PDB file of C-alpha atoms in Angstrom:
ATOM      1  CA  LEU H   1     -11.822  -5.157 -12.432  1.00  0.00           C
ATOM      2  CA  TRP H   2     -12.395  -1.506 -13.740  1.00  0.00           C
ATOM      3  CA  ASP H   3      -9.362  -2.448 -16.220  1.00  0.00           C
ATOM      4  CA  LEU H   4     -11.788  -5.356 -17.106  1.00  0.00           C
ATOM      5  CA  ILE H   5     -15.183  -4.362 -17.076  1.00  0.00           C
ATOM      6  CA  GLY H   6     -15.379  -0.720 -16.292  1.00  0.00           C
ATOM      7  CA  PRO H   7     -18.039   0.513 -14.190  1.00  0.00           C
ATOM      8  CA  ASN H   8     -19.888  -3.141 -14.290  1.00  0.00           C
ATOM      9  CA  GLY H   9     -17.463  -3.740 -11.464  1.00  0.00           C
ATOM     10  CA  PHE H  10     -19.929  -1.761  -9.164  1.00  0.00           C
ATOM     11  CA  LEU H  11     -22.664  -4.284 -10.239  1.00  0.00           C
ATOM     12  CA  LEU H  12     -20.738  -7.416  -9.517  1.00  0.00           C
ATOM     13  CA  ASN H  13     -19.907  -5.479  -5.745  1.00  0.00           C
ATOM     14  CA  ALA H  14     -23.658  -5.225  -5.221  1.00  0.00           C
ATOM     15  CA  ALA H  15     -23.942  -8.632  -6.017  1.00  0.00           C
ATOM     16  CA  ILE H  16     -21.287  -9.611  -3.219  1.00  0.00           C
ATOM     17  CA  TYR H  17     -23.590  -7.067  -1.022  1.00  0.00           C
ATOM     18  CA  ALA H  18     -26.933  -9.124  -1.929  1.00  0.00           C
ATOM     19  CA  VAL H  19     -25.050 -12.485  -1.058  1.00  0.00           C
ATOM     20  CA  SER H  20     -24.405 -11.107   2.344  1.00  0.00           C
ATOM     21  CA  LEU H  21     -27.539  -9.903   2.936  1.00  0.00           C
ATOM     22  CA  LEU H  22     -28.947 -13.261   2.261  1.00  0.00           C
ATOM     23  CA  ILE H  23     -26.742 -14.705   4.695  1.00  0.00           C
ATOM     24  CA  TYR H  24     -27.805 -12.521   7.542  1.00  0.00           C
ATOM     25  CA  ARG H  25     -31.415 -12.507   6.312  1.00  0.00           C
ATOM     26  CA  PHE H  26     -31.617 -16.607   6.358  1.00  0.00           C
ATOM     27  CA  GLY H  27     -28.506 -18.244   7.957  1.00  0.00           C
ATOM     28  CA  VAL H  28     -28.197 -16.290  11.265  1.00  0.00           C
ATOM     29  CA  GLN H  29     -30.693 -16.415  13.865  1.00  0.00           C
ATOM     30  CA  GLU H  30     -30.746 -13.927  16.902  1.00  0.00           C
ATOM     31  CA  PRO H  31     -30.199 -15.466  20.559  1.00  0.00           C
ATOM     32  CA  PRO H  32     -33.226 -16.280  22.893  1.00  0.00           C
ATOM     33  CA  HIS H  33     -31.797 -14.092  25.333  1.00  0.00           C
ATOM     34  CA  ALA H  34     -31.206 -11.282  22.965  1.00  0.00           C
ATOM     35  CA  THR H  35     -35.039 -11.427  21.760  1.00  0.00           C
ATOM     36  CA  ALA H  36     -36.200 -11.936  25.074  1.00  0.00           C
ATOM     37  CA  ALA H  37     -34.195  -8.514  25.930  1.00  0.00           C
ATOM     38  CA  ARG H  38     -35.696  -6.219  23.326  1.00  0.00           C
ATOM     39  CA  ALA H  39     -39.573  -7.795  24.483  1.00  0.00           C
ATOM     40  CA  ALA H  40     -38.643  -6.271  27.399  1.00  0.00           C
ATOM     41  CA  HIS H  41     -37.657  -2.850  26.364  1.00  0.00           C
ATOM     42  CA  PRO H  42     -39.537  -2.029  23.629  1.00  0.00           C
ATOM     43  CA  GLY H  43     -40.366   1.501  22.283  1.00  0.00           C
ATOM     44  CA  ILE H  44     -37.541   4.689  21.554  1.00  0.00           C
ATOM     45  CA  SER H  45     -37.470   5.360  24.912  1.00  0.00           C
ATOM     46  CA  ARG H  46     -35.121   2.688  25.640  1.00  0.00           C
ATOM     47  CA  TYR H  47     -32.759   4.079  22.970  1.00  0.00           C
ATOM     48  CA  LEU H  48     -33.308   7.890  24.145  1.00  0.00           C
ATOM     49  CA  ALA H  49     -32.387   6.660  27.554  1.00  0.00           C
ATOM     50  CA  ILE H  50     -29.102   5.013  26.125  1.00  0.00           C
ATOM     51  CA  VAL H  51     -28.081   8.180  24.211  1.00  0.00           C
ATOM     52  CA  ARG H  52     -28.549  10.244  27.456  1.00  0.00           C
ATOM     53  CA  SER H  53     -25.791   8.110  29.145  1.00  0.00           C
ATOM     54  CA  SER H  54     -22.737  10.238  29.552  1.00  0.00           C
ATOM     55  CA  ASN H  55     -20.651   6.734  28.765  1.00  0.00           C
ATOM     56  CA  ILE H  56     -21.807   6.562  25.479  1.00  0.00           C
ATOM     57  CA  TRP H  57     -20.282   9.542  24.223  1.00  0.00           C
ATOM     58  CA  LEU H  58     -16.628   8.872  25.804  1.00  0.00           C
ATOM     59  CA  LEU H  59     -15.277   7.442  22.492  1.00  0.00           C
ATOM     60  CA  ALA H  60     -17.446   9.345  19.831  1.00  0.00           C
ATOM     61  CA  PRO H  61     -14.821  12.485  19.393  1.00  0.00           C
ATOM     62  CA  THR H  62     -11.982  10.140  19.014  1.00  0.00           C
ATOM     63  CA  TRP H  63     -13.795   7.826  16.549  1.00  0.00           C
ATOM     64  CA  ILE H  64     -15.322  10.518  14.609  1.00  0.00           C
ATOM     65  CA  ALA H  65     -11.853  11.491  13.802  1.00  0.00           C
ATOM     66  CA  ILE H  66      -9.929   8.804  13.333  1.00  0.00           C
ATOM     67  CA  ASN H  67     -12.962   7.598  10.505  1.00  0.00           C
ATOM     68  CA  ALA H  68     -12.640  10.883   9.015  1.00  0.00           C
ATOM     69  CA  THR H  69      -8.749  10.427   8.446  1.00  0.00           C
ATOM     70  CA  LEU H  70      -9.293   7.142   6.911  1.00  0.00           C
ATOM     71  CA  ALA H  71     -11.570   8.507   4.661  1.00  0.00           C
ATOM     72  CA  LEU H  72      -9.068  10.574   3.324  1.00  0.00           C
ATOM     73  CA  TYR H  73      -7.488   7.022   2.418  1.00  0.00           C
ATOM     74  CA  THR H  74     -10.152   5.171   0.754  1.00  0.00           C
ATOM     75  CA  SER H  75     -11.722   8.376  -1.462  1.00  0.00           C
ATOM     76  CA  GLN H  76      -9.925  11.354  -1.958  1.00  0.00           C
ATOM     77  CA  THR H  77      -6.665   9.887  -2.140  1.00  0.00           C
ATOM     78  CA  VAL H  78      -7.143   7.507  -4.774  1.00  0.00           C
ATOM     79  CA  PHE H  79      -8.910   9.798  -7.117  1.00  0.00           C
ATOM     80  CA  GLN H  80      -5.626  12.218  -7.226  1.00  0.00           C
ATOM     81  CA  LEU H  81      -3.270   9.259  -7.613  1.00  0.00           C
ATOM     82  CA  VAL H  82      -5.466   7.854 -11.048  1.00  0.00           C
ATOM     83  CA  LYS H  83      -6.657  11.908 -12.154  1.00  0.00           C
ATOM     84  CA  GLU H  84      -4.741  13.170 -15.266  1.00  0.00           C
ATOM     85  CA  PRO H  85      -1.536  15.083 -14.032  1.00  0.00           C
ATOM     86  CA  SER H  86      -2.121  18.949 -13.721  1.00  0.00           C
ATOM     87  CA  PRO H  87       0.847  21.266 -14.447  1.00  0.00           C
ATOM     88  CA  LYS H  88      -0.716  23.128 -11.055  1.00  0.00           C
ATOM     89  CA  PHE H  89       0.936  20.168  -8.826  1.00  0.00           C
ATOM     90  CA  SER H  90       3.763  19.339 -11.333  1.00  0.00           C
ATOM     91  CA  ASP H  91       6.003  19.543  -7.998  1.00  0.00           C
ATOM     92  CA  GLN H  92       4.119  16.703  -6.335  1.00  0.00           C
ATOM     93  CA  MET H  93       5.377  13.349  -7.934  1.00  0.00           C
ATOM     94  CA  LEU H  94       2.607  11.119  -6.842  1.00  0.00           C
ATOM     95  CA  MET H  95      -0.599  13.395  -8.493  1.00  0.00           C
ATOM     96  CA  GLY H  96      -1.973  11.552 -11.324  1.00  0.00           C
ATOM     97  CA  GLY H  97      -0.908   9.274 -14.097  1.00  0.00           C
ATOM     98  CA  PHE H  98      -1.682   5.790 -12.231  1.00  0.00           C
ATOM     99  CA  ASP H  99      -3.462   3.323 -13.545  1.00  0.00           C
ATOM    100  CA  PRO H 100      -5.907   1.340 -11.728  1.00  0.00           C
ATOM    101  CA  THR H 101      -4.005  -1.813 -11.589  1.00  0.00           C
ATOM    102  CA  GLN H 102      -1.023   0.174  -9.880  1.00  0.00           C
ATOM    103  CA  VAL H 103      -3.392   1.725  -7.551  1.00  0.00           C
ATOM    104  CA  SER H 104      -5.121  -1.838  -6.458  1.00  0.00           C
ATOM    105  CA  GLY H 105      -1.895  -3.358  -6.389  1.00  0.00           C
ATOM    106  CA  GLY H 106      -0.112  -0.683  -3.990  1.00  0.00           C
ATOM    107  CA  LEU H 107      -3.197  -0.890  -1.634  1.00  0.00           C
ATOM    108  CA  ALA H 108      -2.820  -4.908  -1.618  1.00  0.00           C
ATOM    109  CA  ILE H 109       0.340  -4.326  -0.325  1.00  0.00           C
ATOM    110  CA  GLY H 110      -0.801  -1.510   2.463  1.00  0.00           C
ATOM    111  CA  LEU H 111      -3.518  -3.981   3.592  1.00  0.00           C
ATOM    112  CA  VAL H 112      -1.149  -6.989   3.834  1.00  0.00           C
ATOM    113  CA  VAL H 113       1.185  -4.688   6.580  1.00  0.00           C
ATOM    114  CA  PHE H 114      -2.300  -3.097   8.125  1.00  0.00           C
ATOM    115  CA  PHE H 115      -3.514  -6.915   8.932  1.00  0.00           C
ATOM    116  CA  ALA H 116      -0.161  -7.862   9.922  1.00  0.00           C
ATOM    117  CA  GLY H 117      -0.343  -4.898  12.083  1.00  0.00           C
ATOM    118  CA  LEU H 118      -3.766  -5.663  13.187  1.00  0.00           C
ATOM    119  CA  LEU H 119      -2.632  -9.066  14.414  1.00  0.00           C
ATOM    120  CA  PHE H 120       0.706  -7.834  16.161  1.00  0.00           C
ATOM    121  CA  TRP H 121      -1.676  -4.590  17.849  1.00  0.00           C
ATOM    122  CA  GLY H 122      -4.406  -7.046  18.992  1.00  0.00           C
ATOM    123  CA  ASP H 123      -2.010  -9.292  20.829  1.00  0.00           C
ATOM    124  CA  ARG H 124      -0.989  -6.359  23.032  1.00  0.00           C
ATOM    125  CA  PHE H 125      -4.470  -5.745  24.802  1.00  0.00           C
ATOM    126  CA  ARG H 126      -3.203  -8.068  27.884  1.00  0.00           C
ATOM    127  CA  THR H 127      -0.276  -5.628  28.314  1.00  0.00           C
ATOM    128  CA  LEU H 128      -1.190  -2.202  27.185  1.00  0.00           C
ATOM    129  CA  ARG H 129      -3.832   0.063  27.774  1.00  0.00           C
ATOM    130  CA  ARG H 130      -6.244   0.577  24.719  1.00  0.00           C
ATOM    131  CA  THR H 131      -6.057   4.339  24.410  1.00  0.00           C
ATOM    132  CA  THR H 132      -1.921   3.917  24.581  1.00  0.00           C
ATOM    133  CA  ILE H 133      -2.564   1.562  21.725  1.00  0.00           C
ATOM    134  CA  ILE H 134      -4.562   4.234  19.942  1.00  0.00           C
ATOM    135  CA  LEU H 135      -1.830   7.041  20.812  1.00  0.00           C
ATOM    136  CA  PHE H 136       1.009   4.877  19.263  1.00  0.00           C
ATOM    137  CA  GLY H 137      -1.427   4.642  16.187  1.00  0.00           C
ATOM    138  CA  ILE H 138      -1.933   8.411  16.027  1.00  0.00           C
ATOM    139  CA  ALA H 139       2.272   8.634  16.139  1.00  0.00           C
ATOM    140  CA  GLY H 140       2.078   6.199  13.524  1.00  0.00           C
ATOM    141  CA  GLY H 141      -0.435   8.076  11.611  1.00  0.00           C
ATOM    142  CA  ALA H 142       2.021  11.018  12.376  1.00  0.00           C
ATOM    143  CA  LEU H 143       4.795   9.143  10.515  1.00  0.00           C
ATOM    144  CA  LEU H 144       3.225   7.558   7.809  1.00  0.00           C
ATOM    145  CA  VAL H 145       1.814  11.257   6.348  1.00  0.00           C
ATOM    146  CA  GLY H 146       5.554  12.689   7.031  1.00  0.00           C
ATOM    147  CA  MET H 147       7.417   9.936   4.526  1.00  0.00           C
ATOM    148  CA  ALA H 148       4.428  10.337   2.201  1.00  0.00           C
ATOM    149  CA  PHE H 149       4.939  14.131   2.125  1.00  0.00           C
ATOM    150  CA  LEU H 150       8.797  13.530   1.418  1.00  0.00           C
ATOM    151  CA  LEU H 151       8.063  10.734  -1.097  1.00  0.00           C
ATOM    152  CA  ASN H 152       5.649  12.680  -2.724  1.00  0.00           C
ATOM    153  CA  HIS H 153       8.585  15.954  -3.508  1.00  0.00           C
ATOM    154  CA  SER H 154      11.334  12.922  -4.398  1.00  0.00           C
ATOM    155  CA  GLU H 155      11.273  13.652  -7.885  1.00  0.00           C
ATOM    156  CA  GLY H 156      15.208  13.275  -8.966  1.00  0.00           C
ATOM    157  CA  LEU H 157      16.386  12.063  -5.240  1.00  0.00           C
ATOM    158  CA  PRO H 158      18.377   8.667  -5.444  1.00  0.00           C
ATOM    159  CA  LEU H 159      16.586   5.396  -5.556  1.00  0.00           C
ATOM    160  CA  ILE H 160      17.530   4.337  -1.985  1.00  0.00           C
ATOM    161  CA  VAL H 161      16.212   7.588  -0.536  1.00  0.00           C
ATOM    162  CA  ARG H 162      12.704   6.804  -2.011  1.00  0.00           C
ATOM    163  CA  GLY H 163      13.373   3.257  -0.597  1.00  0.00           C
ATOM    164  CA  VAL H 164      13.832   4.821   2.844  1.00  0.00           C
ATOM    165  CA  GLU H 165      10.694   6.779   2.323  1.00  0.00           C
ATOM    166  CA  VAL H 166       8.512   3.862   1.467  1.00  0.00           C
ATOM    167  CA  ALA H 167       9.938   1.626   4.034  1.00  0.00           C
ATOM    168  CA  GLY H 168       8.817   4.682   6.529  1.00  0.00           C
ATOM    169  CA  LEU H 169       5.152   4.322   5.035  1.00  0.00           C
ATOM    170  CA  GLY H 170       5.089   0.682   5.914  1.00  0.00           C
ATOM    171  CA  ILE H 171       6.189   1.187   9.251  1.00  0.00           C
ATOM    172  CA  GLY H 172       3.579   4.329  10.017  1.00  0.00           C
ATOM    173  CA  LEU H 173       0.863   2.079   8.747  1.00  0.00           C
ATOM    174  CA  PHE H 174       1.861  -0.815  10.731  1.00  0.00           C
ATOM    175  CA  VAL H 175       1.779   1.396  13.849  1.00  0.00           C
ATOM    176  CA  LEU H 176      -1.344   3.046  12.774  1.00  0.00           C
ATOM    177  CA  SER H 177      -3.347   0.056  12.177  1.00  0.00           C
ATOM    178  CA  GLY H 178      -3.081  -0.347  16.268  1.00  0.00           C
ATOM    179  CA  ALA H 179      -5.797   1.915  16.210  1.00  0.00           C
ATOM    180  CA  THR H 180      -8.783   0.262  14.763  1.00  0.00           C
ATOM    181  CA  PRO H 181      -8.730  -2.588  17.148  1.00  0.00           C
ATOM    182  CA  ALA H 182      -7.971  -0.671  20.132  1.00  0.00           C
ATOM    183  CA  ALA H 183     -11.383   1.619  19.028  1.00  0.00           C
ATOM    184  CA  LEU H 184     -13.203  -1.311  18.885  1.00  0.00           C
ATOM    185  CA  GLY H 185     -12.124  -2.578  21.919  1.00  0.00           C
ATOM    186  CA  LEU H 186     -13.016   0.387  23.851  1.00  0.00           C
ATOM    187  CA  LEU H 187     -16.485   0.384  21.747  1.00  0.00           C
ATOM    188  CA  ALA H 188     -17.172  -3.232  23.434  1.00  0.00           C
ATOM    189  CA  ASP H 189     -15.966  -1.696  26.879  1.00  0.00           C
ATOM    190  CA  VAL H 190     -18.417   0.695  26.511  1.00  0.00           C
ATOM    191  CA  SER H 191     -21.298  -1.350  25.701  1.00  0.00           C
ATOM    192  CA  GLU H 192     -20.475  -3.594  28.571  1.00  0.00           C
ATOM    193  CA  ALA H 193     -22.352  -0.952  30.626  1.00  0.00           C
ATOM    194  CA  PHE H 194     -25.469  -2.142  28.570  1.00  0.00           C
ATOM    195  CA  PRO H 195     -25.397  -6.034  27.647  1.00  0.00           C
ATOM    196  CA  ASP H 196     -29.016  -6.111  26.469  1.00  0.00           C
ATOM    197  CA  ASP H 197     -28.596  -3.149  23.846  1.00  0.00           C
ATOM    198  CA  ARG H 198     -25.274  -4.045  22.339  1.00  0.00           C
ATOM    199  CA  GLY H 199     -26.733  -3.961  18.876  1.00  0.00           C
ATOM    200  CA  ALA H 200     -28.210  -0.239  19.516  1.00  0.00           C
ATOM    201  CA  ILE H 201     -24.617   1.152  20.544  1.00  0.00           C
ATOM    202  CA  MET H 202     -23.194  -0.547  17.432  1.00  0.00           C
ATOM    203  CA  GLY H 203     -25.631   0.904  15.522  1.00  0.00           C
ATOM    204  CA  LEU H 204     -25.207   4.493  16.873  1.00  0.00           C
ATOM    205  CA  TYR H 205     -21.106   4.214  16.185  1.00  0.00           C
ATOM    206  CA  SER H 206     -22.233   3.115  12.724  1.00  0.00           C
ATOM    207  CA  VAL H 207     -23.999   6.728  12.167  1.00  0.00           C
ATOM    208  CA  PHE H 208     -20.915   8.076  14.315  1.00  0.00           C
ATOM    209  CA  LEU H 209     -18.356   6.420  11.422  1.00  0.00           C
ATOM    210  CA  ALA H 210     -20.499   7.642   8.519  1.00  0.00           C
ATOM    211  CA  VAL H 211     -20.223  11.270  10.111  1.00  0.00           C
ATOM    212  CA  GLY H 212     -16.429  10.861  10.175  1.00  0.00           C
ATOM    213  CA  GLN H 213     -16.450   9.436   6.915  1.00  0.00           C
ATOM    214  CA  ILE H 214     -18.308  12.118   5.085  1.00  0.00           C
ATOM    215  CA  ALA H 215     -16.680  14.826   6.849  1.00  0.00           C
ATOM    216  CA  GLY H 216     -13.316  13.635   5.845  1.00  0.00           C
ATOM    217  CA  SER H 217     -14.040  13.062   2.354  1.00  0.00           C
ATOM    218  CA  LEU H 218     -15.858  16.469   1.919  1.00  0.00           C
ATOM    219  CA  ILE H 219     -12.402  18.136   4.044  1.00  0.00           C
ATOM    220  CA  GLY H 220     -10.345  16.097   1.759  1.00  0.00           C
ATOM    221  CA  GLY H 221     -11.741  17.130  -1.387  1.00  0.00           C
ATOM    222  CA  ALA H 222     -11.342  20.821  -0.808  1.00  0.00           C
ATOM    223  CA  ALA H 223      -7.687  20.213   0.418  1.00  0.00           C
ATOM    224  CA  ALA H 224      -7.104  18.496  -2.894  1.00  0.00           C
ATOM    225  CA  ASP H 225      -8.492  20.861  -4.675  1.00  0.00           C
ATOM    226  CA  ALA H 226      -6.765  23.355  -2.574  1.00  0.00           C
ATOM    227  CA  ARG H 227      -3.247  21.569  -2.580  1.00  0.00           C
ATOM    228  CA  GLY H 228      -3.028  18.333  -3.946  1.00  0.00           C
ATOM    229  CA  LEU H 229      -1.677  15.165  -1.944  1.00  0.00           C
ATOM    230  CA  ASP H 230       0.431  17.990  -0.168  1.00  0.00           C
ATOM    231  CA  GLY H 231      -3.326  19.272   1.146  1.00  0.00           C
ATOM    232  CA  ILE H 232      -4.604  15.733   1.799  1.00  0.00           C
ATOM    233  CA  PHE H 233      -1.469  15.154   3.928  1.00  0.00           C
ATOM    234  CA  THR H 234      -1.843  18.501   6.023  1.00  0.00           C
ATOM    235  CA  THR H 235      -5.345  17.565   6.888  1.00  0.00           C
ATOM    236  CA  THR H 236      -4.684  14.199   7.829  1.00  0.00           C
ATOM    237  CA  LEU H 237      -2.177  15.884  10.454  1.00  0.00           C
ATOM    238  CA  VAL H 238      -5.194  18.127  11.696  1.00  0.00           C
ATOM    239  CA  LEU H 239      -7.531  15.435  11.736  1.00  0.00           C
ATOM    240  CA  LEU H 240      -5.281  13.534  14.058  1.00  0.00           C
ATOM    241  CA  ILE H 241      -4.086  16.135  16.183  1.00  0.00           C
ATOM    242  CA  VAL H 242      -8.154  16.513  16.651  1.00  0.00           C
ATOM    243  CA  ALA H 243      -8.805  12.474  17.466  1.00  0.00           C
ATOM    244  CA  LEU H 244      -5.876  13.277  20.202  1.00  0.00           C
ATOM    245  CA  VAL H 245      -7.420  16.035  22.393  1.00  0.00           C
ATOM    246  CA  PRO H 246     -10.489  14.393  23.591  1.00  0.00           C
ATOM    247  CA  LEU H 247      -8.457  10.756  23.666  1.00  0.00           C
ATOM    248  CA  MET H 248      -6.325  12.581  26.350  1.00  0.00           C
ATOM    249  CA  HIS H 249      -9.757  13.098  28.411  1.00  0.00           C
ATOM    250  CA  LEU H 250     -10.634   9.449  27.517  1.00  0.00           C
ATOM    251  CA  ARG H 251      -7.287   8.007  29.359  1.00  0.00           C
ATOM    252  CA  THR H 252      -8.344   9.738  32.483  1.00  0.00           C
ATOM    253  CA  VAL H 253     -11.790   7.974  32.753  1.00  0.00           C
ATOM    254  CA  GLU H 254     -10.825   4.860  30.892  1.00  0.00           C
ATOM    255  CA  HIS H 255     -11.140   2.652  33.862  1.00  0.00           C
ATOM    256  CA  PHE H 256     -14.985   3.800  33.855  1.00  0.00           C
ATOM    257  CA  VAL H 257     -15.700   2.507  30.270  1.00  0.00           C
ATOM    258  CA  GLY H 258     -18.203  -0.298  30.843  1.00  0.00           C
ATOM    259  CA  GLY H 259     -19.037   0.145  34.338  1.00  0.00           C
ATOM    260  CA  GLU H 260     -22.178   1.093  35.839  1.00  0.00           C
ATOM    261  CA  GLY H 261     -21.777   4.398  36.597  1.00  0.00           C
ATOM    262  CA  GLN H 262     -22.074   7.606  34.705  1.00  0.00           C
ATOM    263  CA  VAL H 263     -18.637   9.421  33.688  1.00  0.00           C
ATOM    264  CA  ASP H 264     -18.329  13.213  33.214  1.00  0.00           C
ATOM    265  CA  VAL H 265     -17.413  13.914  29.648  1.00  0.00           C
ATOM    266  CA  GLY H 266     -17.637  17.586  29.937  1.00  0.00           C
TER     267      GLY H 266
END
C-alpha cells in the first residue's frame, strides 16, 4: 500500500478501524449477566479493589517485558530495514536498502510461521504448564536473535550458510510464538478470580501492553542509533532476560492463579 498510495495508506487503515468500531457499537450486545454485574458494583472503588489484589500483578512484569520485546520488531526493526544505508553500519548486511514490498513480503512469511506456531503451541495447553510454554518461547526468542545477528554479519558467506541462518530464524520464531497464547492463557486464569470484572482486568493489561510497547520502542530507538540492528538484537536479549526473572517466581505460584486467595508477589 505504501508503494501504491504512500501516506494515504494510513487513511485506509483508519477506515478499517472505523468499520470495526461500527461493528462493536451496533453489532455486539453486552450479555445480561455482565450488565447486572456492573450495576451491582458501581463506582471506581470496585476497580481500586481489583488493582490492590496481588493476583492481578503476578503476570504484569513478564507481560510488559514480552510486549517491549515485540515492540522492537513492529517498529524500530522495520525502520532500520528501509532506511538509507549508513556508512556507520557498513558491516551490517541488513541495515537499510530494502524497499517496503520486500519488507512486507518478509513479514508475511514471518506471520505464516508465527500463526503456525500459535496453532501448535495452543494445542499443548493440555500437557504443558503455561509458564513452561513461555520459557520455551523465551528460548526461541534467544535463538531467533542469535540467528539474526549471524545473518546480519554474513556478507560474503556461502548461500547455504545463510540458508541455515534463515532456517534458524524460522525455528526460533516458531518456538517464540508459543509465548503469546500462553501469556493470554495466564491472563485468562488471572481473570477467573474476578468473573464479574474480566473487562476491567483486560483493560488494565491493555495498559500494561501499551507501557511495554512504548518502553520497547524508546529503548530500541536508542539502541538502533548507537549500534543499528546489532543494538536491537542485544536489547532483545536483555528484555528476554528481564521477562525471565519474574517468570521464575510466577512458576512457583502458578497453581494459585485464578483462585480466590491472595498470592505474595514480593
